[in-house]
PDB file of C-alpha atoms in Angstrom:
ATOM      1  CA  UNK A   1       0.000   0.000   0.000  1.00 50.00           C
ATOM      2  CA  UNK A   2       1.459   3.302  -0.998  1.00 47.00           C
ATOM      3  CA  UNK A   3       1.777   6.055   1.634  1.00 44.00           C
ATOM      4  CA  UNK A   4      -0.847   8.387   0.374  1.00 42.00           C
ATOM      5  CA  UNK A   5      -3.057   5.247   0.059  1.00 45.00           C
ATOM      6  CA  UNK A   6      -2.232   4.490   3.688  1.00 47.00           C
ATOM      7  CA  UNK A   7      -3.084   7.877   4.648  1.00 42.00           C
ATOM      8  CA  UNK A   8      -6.423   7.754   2.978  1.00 41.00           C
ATOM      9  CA  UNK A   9      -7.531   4.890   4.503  1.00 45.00           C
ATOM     10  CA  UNK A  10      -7.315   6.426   8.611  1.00 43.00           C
ATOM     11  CA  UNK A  11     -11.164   7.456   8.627  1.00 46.00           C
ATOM     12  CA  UNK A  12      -9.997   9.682  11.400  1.00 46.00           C
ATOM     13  CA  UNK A  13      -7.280  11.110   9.071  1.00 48.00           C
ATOM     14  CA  UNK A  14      -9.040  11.435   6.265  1.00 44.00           C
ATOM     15  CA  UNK A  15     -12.156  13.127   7.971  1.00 47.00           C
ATOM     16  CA  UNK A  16      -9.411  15.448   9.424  1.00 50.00           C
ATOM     17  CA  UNK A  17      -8.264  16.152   6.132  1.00 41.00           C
ATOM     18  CA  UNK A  18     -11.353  16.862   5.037  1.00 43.00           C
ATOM     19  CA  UNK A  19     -12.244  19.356   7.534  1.00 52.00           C
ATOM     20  CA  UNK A  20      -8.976  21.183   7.174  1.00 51.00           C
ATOM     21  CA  UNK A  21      -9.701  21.523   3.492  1.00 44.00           C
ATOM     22  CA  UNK A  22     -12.921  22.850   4.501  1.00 47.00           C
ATOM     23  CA  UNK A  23     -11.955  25.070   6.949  1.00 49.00           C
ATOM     24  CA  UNK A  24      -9.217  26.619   4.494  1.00 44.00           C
ATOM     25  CA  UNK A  25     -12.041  27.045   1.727  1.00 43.00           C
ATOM     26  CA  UNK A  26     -14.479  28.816   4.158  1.00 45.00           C
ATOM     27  CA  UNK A  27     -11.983  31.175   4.998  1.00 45.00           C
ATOM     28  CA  UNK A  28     -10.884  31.794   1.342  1.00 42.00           C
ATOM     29  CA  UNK A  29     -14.084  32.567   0.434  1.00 43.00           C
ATOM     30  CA  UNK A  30     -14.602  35.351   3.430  1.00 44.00           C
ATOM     31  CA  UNK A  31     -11.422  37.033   2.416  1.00 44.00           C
ATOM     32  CA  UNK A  32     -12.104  37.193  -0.890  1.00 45.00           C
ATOM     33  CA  UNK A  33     -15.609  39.229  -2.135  1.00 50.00           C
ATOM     34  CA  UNK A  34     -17.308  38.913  -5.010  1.00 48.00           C
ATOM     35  CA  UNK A  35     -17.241  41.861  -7.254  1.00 62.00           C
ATOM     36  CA  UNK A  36     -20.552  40.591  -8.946  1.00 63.00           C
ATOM     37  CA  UNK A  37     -23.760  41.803  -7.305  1.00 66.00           C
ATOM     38  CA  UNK A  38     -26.860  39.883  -7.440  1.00 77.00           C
ATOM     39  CA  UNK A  39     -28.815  40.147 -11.316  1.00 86.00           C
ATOM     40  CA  UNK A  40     -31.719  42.699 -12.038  1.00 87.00           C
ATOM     41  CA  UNK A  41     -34.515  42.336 -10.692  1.00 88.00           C
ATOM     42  CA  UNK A  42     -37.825  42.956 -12.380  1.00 87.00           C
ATOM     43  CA  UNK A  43     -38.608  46.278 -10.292  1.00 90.00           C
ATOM     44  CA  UNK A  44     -34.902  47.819 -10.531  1.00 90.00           C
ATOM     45  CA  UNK A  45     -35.380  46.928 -14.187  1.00 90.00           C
ATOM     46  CA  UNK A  46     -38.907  49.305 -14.678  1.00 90.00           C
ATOM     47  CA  UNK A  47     -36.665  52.007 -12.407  1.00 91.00           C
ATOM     48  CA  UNK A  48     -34.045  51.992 -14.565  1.00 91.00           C
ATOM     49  CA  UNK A  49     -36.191  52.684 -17.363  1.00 91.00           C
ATOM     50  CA  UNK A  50     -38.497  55.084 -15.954  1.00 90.00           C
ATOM     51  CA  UNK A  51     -34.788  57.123 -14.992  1.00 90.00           C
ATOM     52  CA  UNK A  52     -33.909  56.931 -18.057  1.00 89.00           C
ATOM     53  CA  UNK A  53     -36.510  58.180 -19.684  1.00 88.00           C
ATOM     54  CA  UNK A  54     -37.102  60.728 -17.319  1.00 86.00           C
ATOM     55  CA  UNK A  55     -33.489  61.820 -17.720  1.00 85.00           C
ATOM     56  CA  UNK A  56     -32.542  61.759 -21.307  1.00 80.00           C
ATOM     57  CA  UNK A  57     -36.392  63.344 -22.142  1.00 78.00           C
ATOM     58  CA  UNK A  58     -36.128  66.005 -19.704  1.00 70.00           C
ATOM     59  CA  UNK A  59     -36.768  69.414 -21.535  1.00 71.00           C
ATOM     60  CA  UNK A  60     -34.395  71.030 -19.716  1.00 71.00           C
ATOM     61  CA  UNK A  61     -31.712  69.469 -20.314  1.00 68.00           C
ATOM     62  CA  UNK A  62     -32.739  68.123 -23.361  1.00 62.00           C
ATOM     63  CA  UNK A  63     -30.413  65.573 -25.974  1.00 62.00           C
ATOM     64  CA  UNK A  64     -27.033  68.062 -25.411  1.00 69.00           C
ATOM     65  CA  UNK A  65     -26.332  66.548 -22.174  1.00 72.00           C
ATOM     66  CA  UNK A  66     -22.644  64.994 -22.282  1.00 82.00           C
ATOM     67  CA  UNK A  67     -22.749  61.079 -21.508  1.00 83.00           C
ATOM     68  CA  UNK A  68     -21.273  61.425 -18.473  1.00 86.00           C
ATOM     69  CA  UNK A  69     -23.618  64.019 -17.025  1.00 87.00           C
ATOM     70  CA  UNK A  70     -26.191  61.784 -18.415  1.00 87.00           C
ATOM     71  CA  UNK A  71     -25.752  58.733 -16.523  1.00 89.00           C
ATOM     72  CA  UNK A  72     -24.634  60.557 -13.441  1.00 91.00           C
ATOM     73  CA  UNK A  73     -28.121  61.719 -13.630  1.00 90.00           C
ATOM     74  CA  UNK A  74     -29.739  58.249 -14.420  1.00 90.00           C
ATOM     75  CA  UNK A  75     -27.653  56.784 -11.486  1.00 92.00           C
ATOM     76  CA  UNK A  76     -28.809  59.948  -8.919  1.00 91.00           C
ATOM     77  CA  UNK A  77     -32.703  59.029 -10.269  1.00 91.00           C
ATOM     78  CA  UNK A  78     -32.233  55.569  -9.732  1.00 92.00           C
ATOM     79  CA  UNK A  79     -30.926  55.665  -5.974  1.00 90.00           C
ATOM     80  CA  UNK A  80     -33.310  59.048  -4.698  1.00 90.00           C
ATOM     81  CA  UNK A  81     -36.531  56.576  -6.895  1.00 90.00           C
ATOM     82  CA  UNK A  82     -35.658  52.883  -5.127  1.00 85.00           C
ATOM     83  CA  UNK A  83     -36.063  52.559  -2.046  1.00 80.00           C
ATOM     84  CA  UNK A  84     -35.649  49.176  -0.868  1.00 74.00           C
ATOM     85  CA  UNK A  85     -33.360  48.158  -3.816  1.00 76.00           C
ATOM     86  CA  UNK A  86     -30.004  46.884  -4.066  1.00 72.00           C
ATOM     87  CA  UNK A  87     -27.340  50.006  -4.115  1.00 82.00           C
ATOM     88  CA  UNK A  88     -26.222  49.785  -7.965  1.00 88.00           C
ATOM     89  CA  UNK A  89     -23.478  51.771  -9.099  1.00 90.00           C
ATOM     90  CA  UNK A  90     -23.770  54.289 -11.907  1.00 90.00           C
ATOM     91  CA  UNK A  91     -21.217  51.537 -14.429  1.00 92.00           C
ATOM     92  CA  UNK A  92     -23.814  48.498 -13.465  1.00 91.00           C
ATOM     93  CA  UNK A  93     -26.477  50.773 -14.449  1.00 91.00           C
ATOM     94  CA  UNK A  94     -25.160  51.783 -17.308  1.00 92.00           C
ATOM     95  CA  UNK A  95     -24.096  48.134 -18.740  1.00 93.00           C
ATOM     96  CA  UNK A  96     -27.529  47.310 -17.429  1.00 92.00           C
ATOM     97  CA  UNK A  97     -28.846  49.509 -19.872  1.00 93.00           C
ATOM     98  CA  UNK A  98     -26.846  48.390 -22.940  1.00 93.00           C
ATOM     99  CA  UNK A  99     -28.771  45.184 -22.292  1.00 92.00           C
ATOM    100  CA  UNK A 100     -32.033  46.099 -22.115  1.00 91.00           C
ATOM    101  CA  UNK A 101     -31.769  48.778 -25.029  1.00 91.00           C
ATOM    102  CA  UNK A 102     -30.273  45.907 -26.840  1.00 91.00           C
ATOM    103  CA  UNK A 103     -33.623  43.190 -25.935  1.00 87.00           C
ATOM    104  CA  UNK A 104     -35.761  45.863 -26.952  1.00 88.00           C
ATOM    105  CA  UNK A 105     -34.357  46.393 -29.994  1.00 89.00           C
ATOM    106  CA  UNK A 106     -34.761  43.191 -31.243  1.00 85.00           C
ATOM    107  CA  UNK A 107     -38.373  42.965 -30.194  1.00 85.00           C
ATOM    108  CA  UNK A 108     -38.733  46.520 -32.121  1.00 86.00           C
ATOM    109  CA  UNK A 109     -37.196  44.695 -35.457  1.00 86.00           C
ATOM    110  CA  UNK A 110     -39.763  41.495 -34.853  1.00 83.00           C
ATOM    111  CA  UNK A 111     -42.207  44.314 -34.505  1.00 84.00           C
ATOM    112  CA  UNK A 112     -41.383  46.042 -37.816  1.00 86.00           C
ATOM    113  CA  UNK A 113     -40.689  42.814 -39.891  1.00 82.00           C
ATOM    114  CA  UNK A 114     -44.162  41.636 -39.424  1.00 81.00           C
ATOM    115  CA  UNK A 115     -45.818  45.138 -40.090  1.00 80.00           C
ATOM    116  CA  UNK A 116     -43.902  45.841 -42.942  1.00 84.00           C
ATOM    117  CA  UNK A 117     -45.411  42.313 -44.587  1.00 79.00           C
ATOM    118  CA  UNK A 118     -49.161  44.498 -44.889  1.00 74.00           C
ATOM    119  CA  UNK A 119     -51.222  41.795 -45.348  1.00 77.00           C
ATOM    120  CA  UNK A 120     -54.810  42.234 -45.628  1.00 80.00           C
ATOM    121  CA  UNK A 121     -57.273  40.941 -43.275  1.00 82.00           C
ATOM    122  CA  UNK A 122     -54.477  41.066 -40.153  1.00 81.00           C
ATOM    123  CA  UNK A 123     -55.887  41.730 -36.681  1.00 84.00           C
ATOM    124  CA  UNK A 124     -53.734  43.566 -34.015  1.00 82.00           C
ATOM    125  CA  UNK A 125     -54.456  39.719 -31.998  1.00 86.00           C
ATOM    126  CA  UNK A 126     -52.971  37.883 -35.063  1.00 85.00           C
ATOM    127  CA  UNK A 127     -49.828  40.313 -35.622  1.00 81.00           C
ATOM    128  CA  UNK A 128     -49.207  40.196 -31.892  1.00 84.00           C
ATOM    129  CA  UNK A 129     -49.166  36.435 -32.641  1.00 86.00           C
ATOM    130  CA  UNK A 130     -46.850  36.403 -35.449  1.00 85.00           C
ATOM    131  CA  UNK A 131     -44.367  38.457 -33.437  1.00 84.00           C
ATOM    132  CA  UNK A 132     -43.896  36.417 -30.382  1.00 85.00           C
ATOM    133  CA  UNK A 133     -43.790  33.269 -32.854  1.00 88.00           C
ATOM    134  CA  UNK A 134     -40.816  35.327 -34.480  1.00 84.00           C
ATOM    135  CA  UNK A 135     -39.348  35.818 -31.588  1.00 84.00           C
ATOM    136  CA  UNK A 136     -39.420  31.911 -30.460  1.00 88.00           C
ATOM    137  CA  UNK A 137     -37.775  31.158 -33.272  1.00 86.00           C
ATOM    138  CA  UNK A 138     -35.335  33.771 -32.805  1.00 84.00           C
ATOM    139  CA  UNK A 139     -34.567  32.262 -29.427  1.00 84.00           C
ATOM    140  CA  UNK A 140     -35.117  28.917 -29.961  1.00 87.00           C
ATOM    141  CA  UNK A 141     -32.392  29.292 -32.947  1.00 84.00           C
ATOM    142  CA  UNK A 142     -29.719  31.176 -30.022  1.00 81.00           C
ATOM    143  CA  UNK A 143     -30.837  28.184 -27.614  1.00 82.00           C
ATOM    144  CA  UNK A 144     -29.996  25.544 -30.517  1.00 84.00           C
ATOM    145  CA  UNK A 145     -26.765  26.942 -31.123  1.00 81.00           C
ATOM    146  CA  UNK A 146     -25.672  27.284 -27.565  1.00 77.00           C
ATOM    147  CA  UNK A 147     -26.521  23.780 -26.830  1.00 81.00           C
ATOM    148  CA  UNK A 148     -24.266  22.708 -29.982  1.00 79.00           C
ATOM    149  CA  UNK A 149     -21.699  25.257 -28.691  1.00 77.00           C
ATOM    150  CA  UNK A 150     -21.420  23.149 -25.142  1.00 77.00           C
ATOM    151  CA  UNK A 151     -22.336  19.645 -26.057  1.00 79.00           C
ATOM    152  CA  UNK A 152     -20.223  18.786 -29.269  1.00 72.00           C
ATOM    153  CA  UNK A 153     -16.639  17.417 -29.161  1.00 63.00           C
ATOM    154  CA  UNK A 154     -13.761  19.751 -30.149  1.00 58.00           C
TER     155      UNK A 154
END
């Protein structure tokens, strides 16, 4: 029996071992944050769209606010408007952002590809239809290739 096998085999030793390795993970892991808060939720997601909206439209101000001052001013609307929500600074706001403007213009291109088709006889119901099927098969096309991405051999 090899020495490491030997080792192994002292349940006391072993269930020592274990709980050093433990110990020395737990501790790791307190040292060391995360830099990653926890995702969007729902309600910080409306906020961050009604401060932007309420921001970048604001007559006052108007479109020749720098990007900078811009965002400052998204970030200042977000924290005065949400009370109870996580503290988000004004970069994760801002990335947050990208993302959703992003989603929303996709949706906005389903939208226009299936009222640009004018086809007589269309209800708002069945053109409300045809978009979310466009968009399933939009997503179900990402999902397929993801799946392909992880699963097949190099």
């Amino acid at each position: 029996m090899s020495e490491s096998e030997e080792i192994l085999s002292q349940p006391s030793d072993f269930n020592q071992l274990i709980d050093d390795l433990t110990y020395s993970n737990s501790n790791v892991h307190s040292a060391k944050k995360s830099q990653r808060s926890k995702n969007f939720s729902l309600e910080e997601d409306c906020l961050l769209v009604s401060a932007w909206l309420n921001t970048s439209k604001d007559p006052i101000t108007g479109v020749k606010q720098q990007i900078k001052q811009l965002w400052a001013r998204v970030h200042a609307y977000f924290v005065e408007n949400g009370e109870n929500l996580n503290n988000r600074s004004q970069i994760s706001i801002s990335s947050r952002w990208q993302e959703i403007n992003r989603e929303v213009g996709k949706f906005v291109g389903f939208v226009t590809q299936i009222e640009n088709r004018q086809q007589s006889g269309m209800t708002e119901e069945s053109r409300v239809i045809l978009i979310f099927i466009s968009m399933l098969n939009y997503l179900t096309h990402i999902l397929t290739l993801f799946i392909l991405f992880i699963f097949l051999p190099d």
